[in-house]
Short mmCIF file of C-alpha atoms in Angstrom, two decimals:
data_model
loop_
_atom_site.label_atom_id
_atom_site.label_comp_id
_atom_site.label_asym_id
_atom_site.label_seq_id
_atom_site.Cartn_x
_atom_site.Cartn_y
_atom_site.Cartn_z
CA UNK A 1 42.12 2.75 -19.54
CA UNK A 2 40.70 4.44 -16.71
CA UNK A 3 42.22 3.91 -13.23
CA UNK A 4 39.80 3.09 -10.11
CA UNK A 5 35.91 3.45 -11.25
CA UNK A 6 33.49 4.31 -14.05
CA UNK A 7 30.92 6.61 -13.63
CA UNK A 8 27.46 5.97 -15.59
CA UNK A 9 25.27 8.62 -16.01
CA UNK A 10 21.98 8.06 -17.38
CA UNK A 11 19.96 11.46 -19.13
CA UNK A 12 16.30 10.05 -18.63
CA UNK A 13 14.16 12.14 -21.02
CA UNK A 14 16.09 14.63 -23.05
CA UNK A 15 15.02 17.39 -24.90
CA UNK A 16 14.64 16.88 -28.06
CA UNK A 17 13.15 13.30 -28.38
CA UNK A 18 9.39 12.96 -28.98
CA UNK A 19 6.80 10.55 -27.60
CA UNK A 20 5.83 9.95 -30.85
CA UNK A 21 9.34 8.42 -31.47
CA UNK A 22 8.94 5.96 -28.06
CA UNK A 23 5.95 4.84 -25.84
CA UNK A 24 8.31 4.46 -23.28
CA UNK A 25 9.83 7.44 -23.04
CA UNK A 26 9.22 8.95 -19.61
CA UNK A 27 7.51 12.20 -19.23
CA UNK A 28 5.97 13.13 -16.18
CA UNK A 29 7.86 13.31 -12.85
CA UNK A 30 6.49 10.22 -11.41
CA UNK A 31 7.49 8.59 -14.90
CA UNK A 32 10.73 10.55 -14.94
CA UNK A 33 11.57 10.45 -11.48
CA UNK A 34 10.87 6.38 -11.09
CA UNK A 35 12.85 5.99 -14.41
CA UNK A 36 15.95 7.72 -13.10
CA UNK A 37 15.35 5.49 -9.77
CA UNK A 38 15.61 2.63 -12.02
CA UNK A 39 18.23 3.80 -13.48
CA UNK A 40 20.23 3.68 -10.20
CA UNK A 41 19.16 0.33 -9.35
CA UNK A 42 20.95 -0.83 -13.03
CA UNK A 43 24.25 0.97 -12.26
CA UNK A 44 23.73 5.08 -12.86
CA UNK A 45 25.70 7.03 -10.31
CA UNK A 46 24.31 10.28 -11.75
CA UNK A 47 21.16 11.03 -13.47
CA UNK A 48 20.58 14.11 -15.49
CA UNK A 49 17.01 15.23 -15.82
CA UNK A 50 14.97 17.23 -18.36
CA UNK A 51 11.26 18.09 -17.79
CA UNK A 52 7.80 18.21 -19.78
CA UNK A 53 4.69 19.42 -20.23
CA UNK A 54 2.31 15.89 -18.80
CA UNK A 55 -0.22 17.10 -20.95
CA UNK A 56 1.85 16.84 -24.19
CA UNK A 57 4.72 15.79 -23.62
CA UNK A 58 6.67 18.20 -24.88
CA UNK A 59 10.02 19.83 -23.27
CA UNK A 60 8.96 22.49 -20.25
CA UNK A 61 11.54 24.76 -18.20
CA UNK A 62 8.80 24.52 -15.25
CA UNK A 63 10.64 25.06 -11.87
CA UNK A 64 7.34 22.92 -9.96
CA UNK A 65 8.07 19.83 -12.34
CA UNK A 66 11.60 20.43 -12.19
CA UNK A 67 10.69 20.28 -7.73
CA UNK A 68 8.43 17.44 -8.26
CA UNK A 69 10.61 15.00 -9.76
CA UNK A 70 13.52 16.22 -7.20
CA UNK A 71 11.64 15.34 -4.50
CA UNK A 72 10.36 12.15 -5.74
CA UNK A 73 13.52 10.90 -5.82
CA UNK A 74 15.03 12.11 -3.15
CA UNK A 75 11.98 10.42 -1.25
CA UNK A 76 13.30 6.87 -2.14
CA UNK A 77 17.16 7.68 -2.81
CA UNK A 78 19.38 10.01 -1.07
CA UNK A 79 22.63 9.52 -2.53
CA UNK A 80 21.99 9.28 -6.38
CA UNK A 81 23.58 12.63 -7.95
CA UNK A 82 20.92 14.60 -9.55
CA UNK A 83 22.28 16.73 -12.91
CA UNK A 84 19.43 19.16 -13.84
CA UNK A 85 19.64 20.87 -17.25
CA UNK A 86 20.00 24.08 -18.27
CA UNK A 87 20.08 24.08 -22.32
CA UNK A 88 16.98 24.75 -23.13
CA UNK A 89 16.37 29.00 -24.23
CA UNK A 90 19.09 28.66 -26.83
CA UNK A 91 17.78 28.13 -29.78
CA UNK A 92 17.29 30.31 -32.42
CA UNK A 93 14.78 29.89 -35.31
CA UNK A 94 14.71 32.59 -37.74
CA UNK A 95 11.78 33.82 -39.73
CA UNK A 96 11.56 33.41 -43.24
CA UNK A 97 10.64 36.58 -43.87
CA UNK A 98 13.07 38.14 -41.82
CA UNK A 99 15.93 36.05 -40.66
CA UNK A 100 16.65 38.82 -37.84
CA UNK A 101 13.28 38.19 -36.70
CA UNK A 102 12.66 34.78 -34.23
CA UNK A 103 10.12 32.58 -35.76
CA UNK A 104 8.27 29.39 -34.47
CA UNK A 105 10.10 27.36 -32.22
CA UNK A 106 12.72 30.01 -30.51
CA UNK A 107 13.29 29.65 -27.60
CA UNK A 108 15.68 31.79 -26.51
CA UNK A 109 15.95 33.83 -23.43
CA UNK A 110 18.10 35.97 -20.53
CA UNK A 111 20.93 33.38 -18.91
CA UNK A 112 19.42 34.44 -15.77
CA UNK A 113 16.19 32.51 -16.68
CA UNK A 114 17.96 29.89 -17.63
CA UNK A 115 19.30 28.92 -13.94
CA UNK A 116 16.85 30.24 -12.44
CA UNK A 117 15.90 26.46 -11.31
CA UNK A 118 19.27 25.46 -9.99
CA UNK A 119 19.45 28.62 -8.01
CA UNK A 120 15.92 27.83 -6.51
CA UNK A 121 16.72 23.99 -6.42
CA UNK A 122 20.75 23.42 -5.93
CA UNK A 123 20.63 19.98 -7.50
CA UNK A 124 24.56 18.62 -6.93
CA UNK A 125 24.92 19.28 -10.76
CA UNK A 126 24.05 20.85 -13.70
CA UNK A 127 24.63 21.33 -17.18
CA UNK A 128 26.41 24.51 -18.86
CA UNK A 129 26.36 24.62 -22.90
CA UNK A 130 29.08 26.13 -24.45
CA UNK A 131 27.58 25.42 -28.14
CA UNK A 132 26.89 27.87 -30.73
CA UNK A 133 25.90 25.50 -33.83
CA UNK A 134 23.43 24.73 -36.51
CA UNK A 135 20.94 22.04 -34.79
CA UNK A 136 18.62 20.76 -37.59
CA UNK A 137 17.45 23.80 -38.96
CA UNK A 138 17.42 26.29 -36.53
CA UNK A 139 20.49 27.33 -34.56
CA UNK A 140 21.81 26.90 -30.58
CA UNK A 141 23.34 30.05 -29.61
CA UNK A 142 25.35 30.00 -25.97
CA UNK A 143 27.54 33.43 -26.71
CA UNK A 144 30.53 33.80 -24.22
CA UNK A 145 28.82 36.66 -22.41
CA UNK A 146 25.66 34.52 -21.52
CA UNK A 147 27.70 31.11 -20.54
CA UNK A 148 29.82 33.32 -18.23
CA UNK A 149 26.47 34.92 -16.53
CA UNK A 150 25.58 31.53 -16.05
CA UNK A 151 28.75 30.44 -14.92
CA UNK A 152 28.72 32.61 -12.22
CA UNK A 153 25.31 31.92 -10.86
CA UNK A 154 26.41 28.43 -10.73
CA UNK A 155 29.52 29.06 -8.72
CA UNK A 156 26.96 31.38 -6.25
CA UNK A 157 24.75 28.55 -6.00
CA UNK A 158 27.43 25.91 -4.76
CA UNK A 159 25.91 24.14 -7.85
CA UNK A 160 29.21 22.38 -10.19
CA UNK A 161 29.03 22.84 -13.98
CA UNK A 162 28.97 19.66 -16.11
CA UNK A 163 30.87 21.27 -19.43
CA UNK A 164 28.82 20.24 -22.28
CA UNK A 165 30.62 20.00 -25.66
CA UNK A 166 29.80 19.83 -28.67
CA UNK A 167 33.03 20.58 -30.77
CA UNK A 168 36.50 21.61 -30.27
CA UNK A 169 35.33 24.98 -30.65
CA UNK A 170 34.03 24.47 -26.95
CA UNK A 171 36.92 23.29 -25.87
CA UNK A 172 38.89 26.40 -26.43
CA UNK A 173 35.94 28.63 -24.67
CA UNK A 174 36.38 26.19 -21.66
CA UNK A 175 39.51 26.53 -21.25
CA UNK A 176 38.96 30.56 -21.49
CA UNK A 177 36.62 30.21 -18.62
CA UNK A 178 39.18 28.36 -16.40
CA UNK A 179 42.01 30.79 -17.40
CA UNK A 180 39.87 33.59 -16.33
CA UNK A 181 38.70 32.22 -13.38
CA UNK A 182 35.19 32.12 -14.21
CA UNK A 183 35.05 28.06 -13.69
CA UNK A 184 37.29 26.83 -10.93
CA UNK A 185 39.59 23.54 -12.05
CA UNK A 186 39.79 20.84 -12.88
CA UNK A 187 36.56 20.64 -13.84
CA UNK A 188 33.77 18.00 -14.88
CA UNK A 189 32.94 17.93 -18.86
CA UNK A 190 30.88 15.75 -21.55
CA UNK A 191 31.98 15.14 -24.86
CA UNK A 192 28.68 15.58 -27.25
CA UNK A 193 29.59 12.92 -30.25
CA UNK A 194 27.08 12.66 -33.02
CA UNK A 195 24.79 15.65 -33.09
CA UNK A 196 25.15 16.39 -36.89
CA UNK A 197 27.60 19.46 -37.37
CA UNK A 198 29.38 18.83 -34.04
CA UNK A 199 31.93 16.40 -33.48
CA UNK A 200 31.32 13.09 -35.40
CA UNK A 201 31.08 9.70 -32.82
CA UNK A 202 34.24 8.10 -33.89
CA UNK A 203 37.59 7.03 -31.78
CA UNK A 204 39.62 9.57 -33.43
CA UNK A 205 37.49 12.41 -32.62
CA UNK A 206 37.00 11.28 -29.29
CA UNK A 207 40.79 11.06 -28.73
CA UNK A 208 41.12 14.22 -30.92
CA UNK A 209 38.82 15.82 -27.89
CA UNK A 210 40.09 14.23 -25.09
CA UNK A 211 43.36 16.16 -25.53
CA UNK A 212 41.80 19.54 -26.00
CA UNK A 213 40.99 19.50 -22.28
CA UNK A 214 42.32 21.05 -19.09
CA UNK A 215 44.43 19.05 -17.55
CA UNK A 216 43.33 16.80 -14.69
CA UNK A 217 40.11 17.77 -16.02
CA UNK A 218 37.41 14.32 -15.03
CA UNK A 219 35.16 13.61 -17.98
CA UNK A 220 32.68 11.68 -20.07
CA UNK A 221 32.30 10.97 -23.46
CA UNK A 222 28.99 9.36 -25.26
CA UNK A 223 27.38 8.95 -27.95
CA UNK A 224 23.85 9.73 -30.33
CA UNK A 225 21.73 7.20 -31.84
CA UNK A 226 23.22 4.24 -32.85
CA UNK A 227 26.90 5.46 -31.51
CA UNK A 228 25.24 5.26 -27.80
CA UNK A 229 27.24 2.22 -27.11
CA UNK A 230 29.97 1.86 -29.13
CA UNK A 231 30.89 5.07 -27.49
CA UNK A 232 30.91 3.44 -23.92
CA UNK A 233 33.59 1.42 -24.58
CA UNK A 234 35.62 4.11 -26.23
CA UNK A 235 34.98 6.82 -23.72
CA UNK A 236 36.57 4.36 -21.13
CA UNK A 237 38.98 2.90 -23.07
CA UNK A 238 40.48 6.65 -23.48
CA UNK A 239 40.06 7.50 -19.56
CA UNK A 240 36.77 8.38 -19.44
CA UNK A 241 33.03 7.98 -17.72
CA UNK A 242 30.05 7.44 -19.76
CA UNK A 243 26.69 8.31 -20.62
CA UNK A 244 23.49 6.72 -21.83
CA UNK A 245 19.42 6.81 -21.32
CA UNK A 246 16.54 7.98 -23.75
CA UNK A 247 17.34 11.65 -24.08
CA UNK A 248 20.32 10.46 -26.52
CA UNK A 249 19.12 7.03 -28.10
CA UNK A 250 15.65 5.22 -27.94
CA UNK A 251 16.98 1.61 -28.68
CA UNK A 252 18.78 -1.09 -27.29
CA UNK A 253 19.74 -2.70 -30.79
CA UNK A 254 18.20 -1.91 -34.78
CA UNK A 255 14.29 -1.49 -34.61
CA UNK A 256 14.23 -2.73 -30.68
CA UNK A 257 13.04 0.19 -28.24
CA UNK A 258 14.20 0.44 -25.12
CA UNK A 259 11.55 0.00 -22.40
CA UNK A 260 13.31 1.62 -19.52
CA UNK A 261 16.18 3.56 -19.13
CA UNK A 262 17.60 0.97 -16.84
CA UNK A 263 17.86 -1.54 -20.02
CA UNK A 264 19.96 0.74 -21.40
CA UNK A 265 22.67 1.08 -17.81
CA UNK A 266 22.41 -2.22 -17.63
CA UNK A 267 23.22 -2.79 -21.11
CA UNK A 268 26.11 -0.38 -20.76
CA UNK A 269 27.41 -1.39 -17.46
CA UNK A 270 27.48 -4.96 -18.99
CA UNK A 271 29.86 -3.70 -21.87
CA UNK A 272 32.15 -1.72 -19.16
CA UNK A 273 32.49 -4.71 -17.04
CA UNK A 274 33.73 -6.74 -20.14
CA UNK A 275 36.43 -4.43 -20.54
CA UNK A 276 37.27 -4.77 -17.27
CA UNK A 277 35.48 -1.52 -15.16
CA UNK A 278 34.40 -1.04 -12.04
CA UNK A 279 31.30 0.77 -11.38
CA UNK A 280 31.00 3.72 -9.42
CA UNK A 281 28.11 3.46 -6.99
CA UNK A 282 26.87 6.99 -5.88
CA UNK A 283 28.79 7.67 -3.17
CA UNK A 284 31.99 6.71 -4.78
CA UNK A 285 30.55 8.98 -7.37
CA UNK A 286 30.42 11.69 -4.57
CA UNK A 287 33.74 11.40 -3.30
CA UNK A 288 35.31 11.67 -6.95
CA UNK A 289 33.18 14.52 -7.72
CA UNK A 290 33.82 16.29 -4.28
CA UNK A 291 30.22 16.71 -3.61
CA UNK A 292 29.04 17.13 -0.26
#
C-alpha cells in the first residue's frame, strides 16, 4: 500500500478517442481547459492534456491551442500540475504498395518537432514515449536515438519527463536512459495496461512491471477501457498513483458515458478512499514531485 498520498491524474481528451465515440468528450480549449478544471475540483492533482482541431475534432499538435488551453487554466487555477503530451508524430502507417513508403495516417516526424511546445510553453510536465509497438494497424515508433533527443530538450527546458510505458521492453530502455545519464533519477513513470500488444491490465502484470523499475522511482499505473478502474485500486494497492479521464475510457460503467471527466476522479477517488488513500491535492502533488 502506498505510504502518505495518492496522486490522481486525469488525461482529459486523449488522442486517439473520437467524438463520434462520446458527445462529451471535450475538444476545444475552453471545453478542454474547463474539463481539466473540473477535474481538479473532483480530486486530479495533475492533468495531462492533448489538443484538437475545433473544427473536427480530430487530434492537432497546434502550439496556439496547446497556449490557449494553458492559459485558460492557469486563469482560474494556479497550482493544478499541467502534463502536456508529446506522443503524437510516431506513428507509422505503411503503404500497401510499398510498405517502406508512409501511407495515410503517418504521422511521424523530427523529435525536435515533437517538443517543440514544451520548449515554447514549459508546462511542469510532460510525456516521453518509449514505445515501439504495433497500435491497431499501423505502428508507434519512439527509436532510442529520437527519445534521447527528446530527453534532452526536456532536461534544457526545466520541463520533467513522465516515462510512458507500454511494455517491459520500455522498462529496460528507461533504465538505459538513467544509467547514461540522459534522465536524472528517480524519476516519474506510467504504466500503459491494456493497449492491445502491450502489457495486458491484470495484477500480475502490473506487479510484473512495478519491479522492472528504477529504484525509488514514483509512479502510476492505469488502465484502458473497461480496466480504467479496476486498475485504480491495483495501482495503489502495489505503491502506486493513478490515472483516469476520457483519453483512456469513455464510461463510468457498461453502456453509461461519462459526462465529464470529473465523474470519472470522482468515481476513482471514491474507490481510493475505500481502500483507505489519501488524496493528494496539488500542492502536495508539487512538493512530491519537486516542482517549483
Amino acid at each position: 500500500m502506498t505510504s502518505g498520498k495518492t496522486i490522481i491524474t486525469c488525461a482529459i481528451t486523449g488522442n486517439l478517442t473520437k467524438p463520434e465515440q462520446s458527445r462529451y468528450l471535450p475538444i476545444t480549449p475552453e471545453q478542454i481547459a474547463t474539463s481539466a478544471l473540473e477535474a481538479a475540483e473532483a480530486g486530479a492533482a495533475i492533468v495531462h492534456i492533448h489538443v484538437r482541431d475545433p473544427a473536427t475534432g480530430r487530434p492537432s499538435m497546434a502550439i496556439d491551442l496547446y497556449r490557449e488551453v494553458m492559459e485558460k487554466i492557469r486563469a482560474r487555477n494556479k497550482s493544478l500540475i499541467i502534463n502536456l503530451t508529446t506522443g503524437p508524430g510516431g506513428r507509422f502507417v505503411p503503404s500497401h504498395e510499398d510498405p517502406k513508403i508512409a501511407g495515410p495516417g503517418t504521422t511521424l516526424m523530427q523529435p525536435e518537432k515533437r517538443v517543440e511546445h514544451i520548449e515554447l510553453l514549459k508546462p511542469d510536465i510532460c510525456t516521453l514515449d518509449l514505445n515501439t509497438m504495433n497500435s491497431g494497424g499501423e505502428v508507434v515508433i519512439n527509436t532510442p536515438r529520437n527519445v534521447r533527443i527528446m530527453a534532452e530538450r526536456m532536461k534544457a527546458a526545466g520541463v520533467l519527463p513522465e516515462i510512458e510505458l507500454f511494455d517491459s521492453g520500455d522498462c529496460h530502455l528507461a533504465r538505459d536512459l538513467f544509467n547514461d545519464g540522459t534522465l536524472n533519477g528517480p524519476g516519474l513513470f506510467s504504466l500503459v495496461l491494456g493497449v492491445k500488444y502491450g502489457f495486458s491490465a491484470t495484477p500480475e502484470t502490473m506487479f510484473y512491471a512495478r519491479g522492472l523499475l528504477p529504484p525509488g522511482a514514483i509512479w502510476s499505473g492505469f488502465g484502458i477501457g473497461r480496466a480504467e478502474f479496476p486498475m485504480v485500486a491495483q495501482a495503489f494497492l502495489l505503491g502506486g498513483h493513478v490515472r483516469v479521464g476520457m483519453e483512456d475510457n469513455l464510461y463510468m460503467s457498461k453502456g453509461v458515458l461519462a459526462k465529464t471527466n470529473a465523474e470519472l476522479v470522482a468515481h476513482a477517488a471514491g474507490i481510493l478512499k475505500s481502500l483507505g488513500a489519501s488524496i493528494a491535492s496539488a500542492d502536495e502533488a508539487r512538493a512530491m514531485l519537486k516542482l517549483v
